[in-house]
Amino acid sequence: MLVDSLKSIPPGHRYRTLILCFDDRAHKLSDNDSNVVEFFRLLKKDDSSEQQVYHQSGIGIYTPLNGTASQLMAKFSEVMDDAFGWYFQVHVMDAYEFLMQNYTAGDRICIFGVARGAYTACSLAGMIHKVGVLPAGNHKLVPRAYKMYLRNDAEGWKQSAAFKKAFSINVKIEFLGIWDTVSSAGIVPKRLPFTNFNSIVRTFRHAVALDECRAKFEADWRDHPNKQQDLNISSMPANLHRHLPDHDEEDLLNALERKSSEQNNTPTDILEVWFAGYHCDICGGSATKNTAPNLARIPLRWMIRECFTANSGILFYSNLLMDIGLNPSSLYPFVSPRPPSLPIGGNHIQCMPTTSSNASGAPEASYRYQTEEEMELADALSPVHDQLSLYWPWWLLELLPISTRYQLKEDSWTSRSGWNLGRGRVIRATKSAQIKIHRSVKMRLEARYADGSRYIPNARLDESYTIWVD
């Protein structure tokens, strides 16, 4: 049977897949679709015995649980959730309850998120690591489990380990895929446990924006631990937040997470790849629906290909994969190597729209039946969407002194305070943790705008430690 004639690929397997998808605060279904919505659209959903899917609209999409609040109060709650993540715990616990009610032994758990939804996804994965998954029906224990997850003092770590042993199921997370996550979500602590390092995740994939330059969209890439560093738990202060400067707190939390993960012997397969574009060009939602070409399609296709490369078991509708330029035969039963990129020829980089609502692009109908390489070339040269240029109020935050943190050589962290003023992200690489840049960036670098100018990424990086990936 030809792959194209199958209803889904893979056609089926002996286990069930549970997939949880977390959207960003601004990506409602009535607006431009994020990559999480596009990804969710491609998933097989008609047989929960094979695959069960969960979608959360995201921070800022708040509905009172009891249904009795006034419309004014409901709107206020939504605005506060959007601005400050007031109900972040509700988002995490709701997804946790979905897992609690549906997980059975042998299921594969896959989690995806975009922007602040990506941070929610990482937090859910962290909660699963620290307190496990409760058996079905234990709704009243969920708030207690979440509080134990939040605690980062020595006694809290001991209590959460005891809670996990007494009440919960140990599980692995098969795949964690995120698009340009942020470093926090509103008023939650600066970093929750296991959001930077999570040894129960088998495969981790992260698409990151090369050009984002807003201070409040600081990139949050994964910790690359130094295995020789250890921690003496008895030397840890009662509460990290009260006794340590930010960078020491980060180092201690990283070390404590690794100490708690020593029984997990299989290292996580980590791959973070940088793509041309700003935050919304990687996460999707910058262009109007059915707009093509579109920069966001490149990290979307990359993430789907990585699902097959990692043998995640996620079931996709094969005909819908073709709509975004993916040939099912190149993904299953084996993932085919990518052909070389097409030459630039006489194509030019498209200029950025003048307003956030003026996205350019061809109708999707004229774009659907091209090969992936033709689509990739068109997408790679499509407009970027710089929110500092499109929406001037973002500059108010650039003028405020903001503290940012970043990883130094290998495993140590530090922080700095100051005015960002629209500067690009700082990418620090080492010989053991080289920066991976997608090949579509090279295509954009080789092309020119119609006026002869070139694309220059905003990110500041050491090119001697970079490699190109497909």
Short mmCIF file of C-alpha atoms in Angstrom, two decimals:
data_model
loop_
_atom_site.label_atom_id
_atom_site.label_comp_id
_atom_site.label_asym_id
_atom_site.label_seq_id
_atom_site.Cartn_x
_atom_site.Cartn_y
_atom_site.Cartn_z
CA MET A 1 0.00 0.00 0.00
CA LEU A 2 1.36 3.46 -0.92
CA VAL A 3 1.98 5.80 1.97
CA ASP A 4 -0.10 8.55 0.34
CA SER A 5 -3.19 6.33 0.41
CA LEU A 6 -3.01 5.70 4.17
CA LYS A 7 -5.31 7.63 6.44
CA SER A 8 -2.46 8.40 8.80
CA ILE A 9 1.26 7.88 9.17
CA PRO A 10 2.43 5.85 10.90
CA PRO A 11 -0.59 3.65 10.08
CA GLY A 12 -0.77 2.45 13.69
CA HIS A 13 1.28 0.90 16.48
CA ARG A 14 0.96 -1.28 19.56
CA TYR A 15 0.84 1.60 22.06
CA ARG A 16 -1.29 4.72 22.54
CA THR A 17 0.01 8.26 22.27
CA LEU A 18 -1.16 11.11 24.53
CA ILE A 19 -0.42 14.52 23.01
CA LEU A 20 -0.78 17.82 24.87
CA CYS A 21 -0.49 21.13 22.98
CA PHE A 22 -0.20 24.56 24.62
CA ASP A 23 -0.88 27.77 22.74
CA ASP A 24 0.38 31.28 23.47
CA ARG A 25 -1.55 34.01 25.24
CA ALA A 26 -2.47 35.95 22.09
CA HIS A 27 -3.26 33.05 19.80
CA LYS A 28 -6.99 32.49 20.01
CA LEU A 29 -8.68 30.38 17.38
CA SER A 30 -10.35 33.46 15.90
CA ASP A 31 -6.99 35.14 15.30
CA ASN A 32 -4.04 34.14 13.14
CA ASP A 33 -3.11 30.56 13.91
CA SER A 34 0.05 29.72 15.80
CA ASN A 35 2.25 26.76 14.93
CA VAL A 36 0.64 24.82 17.79
CA VAL A 37 -2.78 25.20 16.13
CA GLU A 38 -1.29 24.21 12.77
CA PHE A 39 0.43 21.23 14.38
CA PHE A 40 -2.77 20.19 16.20
CA ARG A 41 -4.73 20.39 12.94
CA LEU A 42 -2.47 17.73 11.40
CA LEU A 43 -2.90 15.20 14.23
CA LYS A 44 -5.06 12.09 13.95
CA LYS A 45 -7.96 12.61 16.35
CA ASP A 46 -10.67 10.08 15.47
CA ASP A 47 -9.61 7.09 17.58
CA SER A 48 -8.72 7.71 21.23
CA SER A 49 -7.61 4.11 21.62
CA GLU A 50 -4.67 4.93 19.31
CA GLN A 51 -4.07 8.59 20.03
CA GLN A 52 -5.67 11.08 22.41
CA VAL A 53 -5.07 14.80 21.99
CA TYR A 54 -5.44 17.84 24.26
CA HIS A 55 -5.28 21.51 23.26
CA GLN A 56 -5.07 24.46 25.65
CA SER A 57 -5.72 27.91 24.23
CA GLY A 58 -3.13 29.48 26.48
CA ILE A 59 -2.42 32.16 29.04
CA GLY A 60 -4.92 35.01 28.75
CA ILE A 61 -7.76 32.71 27.67
CA TYR A 62 -9.40 32.46 31.05
CA THR A 63 -12.90 31.14 31.80
CA PRO A 64 -14.16 31.08 35.41
CA LEU A 65 -14.54 27.48 36.47
CA ASN A 66 -17.88 27.95 38.25
CA GLY A 67 -19.51 29.96 35.46
CA THR A 68 -21.06 32.47 37.92
CA ALA A 69 -18.70 35.43 37.61
CA SER A 70 -19.95 38.51 35.84
CA GLN A 71 -18.82 39.24 32.31
CA LEU A 72 -16.86 42.22 33.62
CA MET A 73 -15.02 40.12 36.18
CA ALA A 74 -14.39 37.42 33.60
CA LYS A 75 -12.88 39.99 31.24
CA PHE A 76 -10.74 41.43 34.05
CA SER A 77 -9.51 37.94 34.90
CA GLU A 78 -8.63 37.30 31.27
CA VAL A 79 -6.70 40.57 30.99
CA MET A 80 -4.76 39.90 34.21
CA ASP A 81 -3.99 36.35 33.11
CA ASP A 82 -2.76 37.69 29.78
CA ALA A 83 -0.57 40.38 31.34
CA PHE A 84 0.73 38.66 34.47
CA GLY A 85 -0.06 34.95 34.17
CA TRP A 86 -2.34 35.14 37.23
CA TYR A 87 -3.89 31.76 36.49
CA PHE A 88 -0.74 30.02 35.32
CA GLN A 89 -1.26 27.30 37.93
CA VAL A 90 -4.74 26.64 36.51
CA HIS A 91 -3.26 26.01 33.07
CA VAL A 92 -0.66 23.57 34.39
CA MET A 93 -3.04 21.71 36.70
CA ASP A 94 -5.75 21.40 34.04
CA ALA A 95 -3.30 19.68 31.70
CA TYR A 96 -1.97 17.56 34.56
CA GLU A 97 -5.53 16.38 35.30
CA PHE A 98 -5.96 15.38 31.65
CA LEU A 99 -2.91 13.15 32.01
CA MET A 100 -4.05 11.85 35.38
CA GLN A 101 -7.43 10.82 33.98
CA ASN A 102 -6.18 9.28 30.75
CA TYR A 103 -2.70 7.82 31.29
CA THR A 104 -2.38 4.04 31.36
CA ALA A 105 0.78 1.94 31.48
CA GLY A 106 2.54 1.84 28.12
CA ASP A 107 1.18 5.16 26.82
CA ARG A 108 3.64 7.57 25.19
CA ILE A 109 3.39 11.18 26.37
CA CYS A 110 4.27 13.95 23.90
CA ILE A 111 4.04 17.64 24.80
CA PHE A 112 4.23 20.72 22.54
CA GLY A 113 4.04 24.45 23.18
CA VAL A 114 4.60 27.83 21.61
CA ALA A 115 5.99 30.97 23.35
CA ARG A 116 4.42 31.23 26.84
CA GLY A 117 2.57 28.02 26.05
CA ALA A 118 6.01 26.48 25.60
CA TYR A 119 6.90 27.51 29.14
CA THR A 120 3.64 25.93 30.32
CA ALA A 121 4.61 22.75 28.45
CA CYS A 122 8.03 22.68 30.12
CA SER A 123 6.44 23.34 33.52
CA LEU A 124 4.01 20.44 33.07
CA ALA A 125 6.95 18.20 32.14
CA GLY A 126 8.79 19.46 35.23
CA MET A 127 5.83 18.72 37.48
CA ILE A 128 5.59 15.19 36.06
CA HIS A 129 9.29 14.68 36.83
CA LYS A 130 9.13 16.00 40.39
CA VAL A 131 5.83 14.53 41.65
CA GLY A 132 4.93 11.88 39.05
CA VAL A 133 1.44 11.30 37.61
CA LEU A 134 -1.36 10.58 40.07
CA PRO A 135 -3.71 7.64 39.38
CA ALA A 136 -7.07 8.56 37.83
CA GLY A 137 -9.68 10.08 40.12
CA ASN A 138 -7.34 11.83 42.57
CA HIS A 139 -8.49 15.36 41.74
CA LYS A 140 -8.19 16.64 45.31
CA LEU A 141 -4.50 15.74 45.41
CA VAL A 142 -3.63 17.80 42.32
CA PRO A 143 -3.34 21.22 44.10
CA ARG A 144 -1.15 19.61 46.75
CA ALA A 145 1.04 18.05 44.07
CA TYR A 146 1.40 21.42 42.34
CA LYS A 147 2.43 23.17 45.57
CA MET A 148 5.08 20.51 46.12
CA TYR A 149 6.31 21.03 42.59
CA LEU A 150 6.80 24.76 43.25
CA ARG A 151 8.86 24.32 46.43
CA ASN A 152 12.59 24.63 45.85
CA ASP A 153 13.87 24.42 49.43
CA ALA A 154 15.58 21.30 50.79
CA GLU A 155 12.56 20.14 52.79
CA GLY A 156 10.29 20.68 49.79
CA TRP A 157 12.45 18.45 47.59
CA LYS A 158 12.40 15.71 50.22
CA GLN A 159 8.61 15.96 50.62
CA SER A 160 7.97 15.86 46.89
CA ALA A 161 10.12 12.72 46.58
CA ALA A 162 8.12 11.09 49.38
CA PHE A 163 4.83 12.20 47.80
CA LYS A 164 5.85 10.77 44.43
CA LYS A 165 6.82 7.45 46.00
CA ALA A 166 3.58 7.16 48.00
CA PHE A 167 0.95 8.38 45.54
CA SER A 168 2.20 8.64 41.98
CA ILE A 169 3.27 6.73 38.90
CA ASN A 170 6.75 7.18 37.43
CA VAL A 171 6.47 8.00 33.72
CA LYS A 172 8.72 9.07 30.86
CA ILE A 173 7.96 11.84 28.39
CA GLU A 174 8.60 10.62 24.87
CA PHE A 175 8.86 13.98 23.10
CA LEU A 176 8.89 17.63 24.22
CA GLY A 177 8.76 20.07 21.30
CA ILE A 178 8.57 23.85 21.70
CA TRP A 179 8.75 26.96 19.55
CA ASP A 180 10.73 29.91 20.97
CA THR A 181 9.88 29.55 24.63
CA VAL A 182 10.15 32.48 27.01
CA SER A 183 11.96 32.36 30.34
CA SER A 184 8.86 32.74 32.54
CA ALA A 185 5.10 33.18 32.40
CA GLY A 186 3.89 36.23 34.28
CA ILE A 187 4.24 36.30 38.07
CA VAL A 188 5.36 32.70 38.55
CA PRO A 189 8.88 32.26 40.05
CA LYS A 190 11.79 33.11 37.77
CA ARG A 191 12.29 29.46 36.95
CA LEU A 192 10.31 26.43 38.01
CA PRO A 193 12.03 23.09 38.73
CA PHE A 194 13.03 20.96 35.74
CA THR A 195 12.11 23.56 33.12
CA ASN A 196 15.74 23.82 31.94
CA PHE A 197 16.92 20.28 32.59
CA ASN A 198 14.52 17.32 32.59
CA SER A 199 15.97 13.84 32.43
CA ILE A 200 12.61 12.04 32.01
CA VAL A 201 12.28 13.58 28.53
CA ARG A 202 13.61 11.21 25.88
CA THR A 203 13.65 13.73 23.00
CA PHE A 204 13.68 17.52 23.27
CA ARG A 205 13.37 19.85 20.27
CA HIS A 206 13.36 23.66 20.35
CA ALA A 207 12.99 26.12 17.45
CA VAL A 208 14.52 29.49 18.40
CA ALA A 209 14.30 32.95 16.76
CA LEU A 210 17.53 34.52 15.50
CA ASP A 211 16.13 38.03 15.14
CA GLU A 212 13.95 38.66 18.21
CA CYS A 213 15.22 41.71 20.09
CA ARG A 214 12.59 42.56 22.74
CA ALA A 215 13.85 42.40 26.31
CA LYS A 216 10.72 40.65 27.59
CA PHE A 217 11.20 37.87 25.03
CA GLU A 218 14.52 36.65 26.33
CA ALA A 219 15.28 33.23 24.83
CA ASP A 220 15.22 30.33 27.27
CA TRP A 221 17.37 27.57 25.84
CA ARG A 222 18.26 24.33 27.55
CA ASP A 223 20.90 23.78 30.17
CA HIS A 224 23.93 21.87 28.88
CA PRO A 225 25.14 20.35 32.16
CA ASN A 226 28.68 19.63 33.19
CA LYS A 227 28.47 16.04 34.43
CA GLN A 228 31.38 16.51 36.84
CA GLN A 229 29.55 19.14 38.87
CA ASP A 230 27.74 17.76 41.94
CA LEU A 231 25.85 19.05 44.93
CA ASN A 232 26.01 18.41 48.66
CA ILE A 233 22.34 18.69 49.64
CA SER A 234 23.17 19.27 53.28
CA SER A 235 24.96 22.48 52.31
CA MET A 236 21.91 23.92 50.57
CA PRO A 237 20.20 26.82 52.40
CA ALA A 238 16.62 26.49 53.58
CA ASN A 239 15.30 28.61 50.74
CA LEU A 240 17.22 29.44 47.59
CA HIS A 241 15.37 32.66 46.84
CA ARG A 242 16.13 34.23 50.23
CA HIS A 243 19.82 33.45 50.50
CA LEU A 244 21.37 33.51 47.05
CA PRO A 245 22.00 35.95 44.21
CA ASP A 246 20.26 35.02 40.99
CA HIS A 247 23.16 33.28 39.26
CA ASP A 248 24.10 31.22 42.35
CA GLU A 249 20.47 30.24 42.76
CA GLU A 250 20.39 29.08 39.15
CA ASP A 251 23.56 27.01 39.57
CA LEU A 252 22.24 25.37 42.74
CA LEU A 253 18.85 24.61 41.23
CA ASN A 254 20.51 23.07 38.17
CA ALA A 255 22.74 20.91 40.34
CA LEU A 256 19.86 19.83 42.58
CA GLU A 257 17.81 18.84 39.56
CA ARG A 258 20.67 16.68 38.30
CA LYS A 259 21.09 15.12 41.74
CA SER A 260 17.39 14.26 41.72
CA SER A 261 17.76 12.75 38.24
CA GLU A 262 20.68 10.38 38.87
CA GLN A 263 18.47 7.29 38.52
CA ASN A 264 17.63 8.28 34.93
CA ASN A 265 20.54 6.79 33.02
CA THR A 266 19.42 7.56 29.46
CA PRO A 267 20.47 11.09 28.45
CA THR A 268 17.92 13.33 26.77
CA ASP A 269 18.36 13.78 23.02
CA ILE A 270 18.51 17.60 22.89
CA LEU A 271 18.42 19.63 19.68
CA GLU A 272 17.87 23.39 19.59
CA VAL A 273 17.90 24.99 16.15
CA TRP A 274 17.88 28.70 15.30
CA PHE A 275 15.69 30.03 12.48
CA ALA A 276 15.51 33.38 10.69
CA GLY A 277 12.78 35.67 11.96
CA TYR A 278 11.36 37.24 15.06
CA HIS A 279 9.45 35.54 17.89
CA CYS A 280 6.14 35.50 16.02
CA ASP A 281 7.83 34.31 12.81
CA ILE A 282 8.94 31.16 14.63
CA CYS A 283 5.80 30.68 16.71
CA GLY A 284 3.37 31.48 13.91
CA GLY A 285 0.46 33.88 13.97
CA SER A 286 2.28 36.82 12.39
CA ALA A 287 0.68 36.38 8.97
CA THR A 288 -3.02 36.10 8.22
CA LYS A 289 -4.60 32.69 7.80
CA ASN A 290 -3.78 30.83 4.59
CA THR A 291 -0.97 33.26 3.80
CA ALA A 292 1.92 31.73 1.93
CA PRO A 293 4.85 31.90 1.78
CA ASN A 294 5.36 32.24 5.53
CA LEU A 295 8.55 31.98 7.62
CA ALA A 296 6.68 30.10 10.36
CA ARG A 297 6.12 27.13 8.05
CA ILE A 298 9.84 26.29 8.15
CA PRO A 299 10.07 25.53 11.91
CA LEU A 300 6.66 23.82 11.70
CA ARG A 301 7.88 21.37 9.04
CA TRP A 302 11.16 20.91 10.92
CA MET A 303 9.34 19.96 14.14
CA ILE A 304 7.14 17.43 12.35
CA ARG A 305 10.14 15.84 10.65
CA GLU A 306 11.85 15.58 14.04
CA CYS A 307 8.80 13.72 15.38
CA PHE A 308 9.38 11.06 12.74
CA THR A 309 13.17 11.08 13.13
CA ALA A 310 12.76 10.42 16.86
CA ASN A 311 10.21 7.65 16.23
CA SER A 312 7.80 9.41 18.59
CA GLY A 313 4.81 7.40 17.39
CA ILE A 314 2.68 10.52 16.81
CA LEU A 315 0.01 9.87 14.18
CA PHE A 316 -0.52 12.52 11.48
CA TYR A 317 -3.09 12.72 8.68
CA SER A 318 -0.98 12.09 5.60
CA ASN A 319 -3.07 14.24 3.23
CA LEU A 320 -2.80 17.25 5.56
CA LEU A 321 0.98 16.90 5.71
CA MET A 322 0.99 17.38 1.96
CA ASP A 323 -0.84 20.69 2.41
CA ILE A 324 2.18 22.19 4.17
CA GLY A 325 4.69 20.72 1.74
CA LEU A 326 5.71 17.50 3.49
CA ASN A 327 5.76 14.35 1.37
CA PRO A 328 4.56 11.46 3.59
CA SER A 329 6.77 9.05 1.64
CA SER A 330 9.83 11.02 2.80
CA LEU A 331 8.82 10.59 6.45
CA TYR A 332 7.56 7.01 6.72
CA PRO A 333 8.56 4.21 6.96
CA PHE A 334 11.98 5.89 6.90
CA VAL A 335 12.93 9.56 7.13
CA SER A 336 14.69 10.44 3.87
CA PRO A 337 17.71 12.79 3.85
CA ARG A 338 16.85 16.30 2.70
CA PRO A 339 17.79 17.14 -0.90
CA PRO A 340 20.10 20.14 -1.34
CA SER A 341 18.54 23.59 -1.07
CA LEU A 342 17.43 25.22 -4.30
CA PRO A 343 19.56 28.07 -5.70
CA ILE A 344 18.36 31.59 -4.97
CA GLY A 345 18.30 32.58 -8.63
CA GLY A 346 16.58 35.90 -9.22
CA ASN A 347 14.44 35.71 -6.09
CA HIS A 348 14.53 38.58 -3.58
CA ILE A 349 13.85 38.77 0.15
CA GLN A 350 10.40 40.24 0.72
CA CYS A 351 10.14 43.43 2.79
CA MET A 352 8.39 43.58 6.14
CA PRO A 353 4.74 44.79 6.12
CA THR A 354 4.21 48.33 7.37
CA THR A 355 1.56 47.34 9.96
CA SER A 356 0.84 44.22 11.99
CA SER A 357 -2.35 43.63 10.00
CA ASN A 358 -0.73 44.11 6.60
CA ALA A 359 0.92 40.72 6.13
CA SER A 360 1.95 39.91 2.60
CA GLY A 361 1.95 36.60 0.83
CA ALA A 362 0.42 34.61 -1.97
CA PRO A 363 -2.88 32.75 -1.64
CA GLU A 364 -2.32 29.27 -0.28
CA ALA A 365 -4.00 27.59 -3.25
CA SER A 366 -1.11 28.65 -5.50
CA TYR A 367 1.38 27.32 -2.97
CA ARG A 368 -0.03 23.95 -1.96
CA TYR A 369 1.35 21.64 -4.61
CA GLN A 370 4.97 22.78 -4.79
CA THR A 371 7.75 20.51 -3.56
CA GLU A 372 9.09 21.08 -0.07
CA GLU A 373 12.30 22.56 -1.47
CA GLU A 374 10.34 25.08 -3.56
CA MET A 375 8.22 25.96 -0.54
CA GLU A 376 11.31 26.28 1.62
CA LEU A 377 12.89 28.77 -0.76
CA ALA A 378 9.73 30.88 -0.88
CA ASP A 379 9.27 30.70 2.89
CA ALA A 380 12.93 31.53 3.59
CA LEU A 381 12.61 34.79 1.63
CA SER A 382 9.23 35.83 3.05
CA PRO A 383 8.80 38.92 5.27
CA VAL A 384 9.78 39.10 8.93
CA HIS A 385 7.51 40.74 11.51
CA ASP A 386 9.45 42.96 13.93
CA GLN A 387 6.99 43.97 16.64
CA LEU A 388 9.19 46.89 17.73
CA SER A 389 8.62 48.37 14.28
CA LEU A 390 5.01 47.29 13.88
CA TYR A 391 3.78 48.19 17.38
CA TRP A 392 5.62 51.11 19.01
CA PRO A 393 4.39 50.57 22.65
CA TRP A 394 6.84 47.66 22.88
CA TRP A 395 9.58 50.30 23.04
CA LEU A 396 8.36 51.38 26.49
CA LEU A 397 9.67 48.12 27.91
CA GLU A 398 12.97 48.54 26.08
CA LEU A 399 13.52 51.76 28.04
CA LEU A 400 13.10 50.05 31.42
CA PRO A 401 16.08 48.43 33.21
CA ILE A 402 15.44 44.69 33.06
CA SER A 403 17.48 41.84 34.53
CA THR A 404 18.37 39.03 32.13
CA ARG A 405 20.23 35.80 32.76
CA TYR A 406 22.34 33.70 30.44
CA GLN A 407 24.53 30.62 30.52
CA LEU A 408 28.29 31.02 30.50
CA LYS A 409 30.82 28.40 29.48
CA GLU A 410 29.45 24.91 30.05
CA ASP A 411 27.32 24.94 33.21
CA SER A 412 27.50 28.25 35.08
CA TRP A 413 24.95 31.05 34.83
CA THR A 414 25.05 34.78 35.42
CA SER A 415 22.70 37.74 35.17
CA ARG A 416 22.90 41.40 34.23
CA SER A 417 20.63 44.43 34.47
CA GLY A 418 20.27 47.33 32.08
CA TRP A 419 18.38 48.81 29.17
CA ASN A 420 17.95 46.46 26.24
CA LEU A 421 17.14 49.17 23.65
CA GLY A 422 16.19 46.68 20.95
CA ARG A 423 19.47 44.75 20.97
CA GLY A 424 19.46 41.23 19.60
CA ARG A 425 19.82 38.05 21.62
CA VAL A 426 23.28 37.00 22.79
CA ILE A 427 24.13 33.42 21.80
CA ARG A 428 27.07 31.88 23.61
CA ALA A 429 28.42 28.64 22.21
CA THR A 430 31.18 26.25 23.24
CA LYS A 431 33.00 23.44 21.49
CA SER A 432 30.80 20.95 23.34
CA ALA A 433 27.56 22.87 22.74
CA GLN A 434 27.72 24.31 19.24
CA ILE A 435 24.95 26.50 17.89
CA LYS A 436 22.78 24.76 15.29
CA ILE A 437 21.36 27.03 12.59
CA HIS A 438 18.78 25.86 10.06
CA ARG A 439 19.85 25.75 6.43
CA SER A 440 17.03 28.15 5.46
CA VAL A 441 18.99 30.90 7.25
CA LYS A 442 21.88 30.37 4.83
CA MET A 443 19.43 30.80 1.93
CA ARG A 444 18.28 34.13 3.35
CA LEU A 445 21.90 35.21 3.92
CA GLU A 446 22.76 34.47 0.29
CA ALA A 447 19.78 36.40 -1.10
CA ARG A 448 19.26 40.15 -1.34
CA TYR A 449 16.40 42.58 -0.97
CA ALA A 450 15.19 44.33 -4.12
CA ASP A 451 17.35 47.36 -3.24
CA GLY A 452 20.49 45.20 -3.07
CA SER A 453 20.82 45.13 0.73
CA ARG A 454 21.40 41.91 2.63
CA TYR A 455 19.83 40.14 5.58
CA ILE A 456 21.89 40.47 8.78
CA PRO A 457 20.65 38.46 11.80
CA ASN A 458 20.04 40.45 14.97
CA ALA A 459 21.48 37.74 17.20
CA ARG A 460 25.06 38.18 18.37
CA LEU A 461 26.95 34.91 18.06
CA ASP A 462 30.38 33.39 17.56
CA GLU A 463 30.24 31.92 14.05
CA SER A 464 33.25 29.67 14.74
CA TYR A 465 31.00 27.50 16.91
CA THR A 466 28.03 27.23 14.54
CA ILE A 467 26.92 24.37 12.30
CA TRP A 468 24.18 24.16 9.66
CA VAL A 469 21.40 21.61 10.03
CA ASP A 470 18.47 20.44 7.89
#
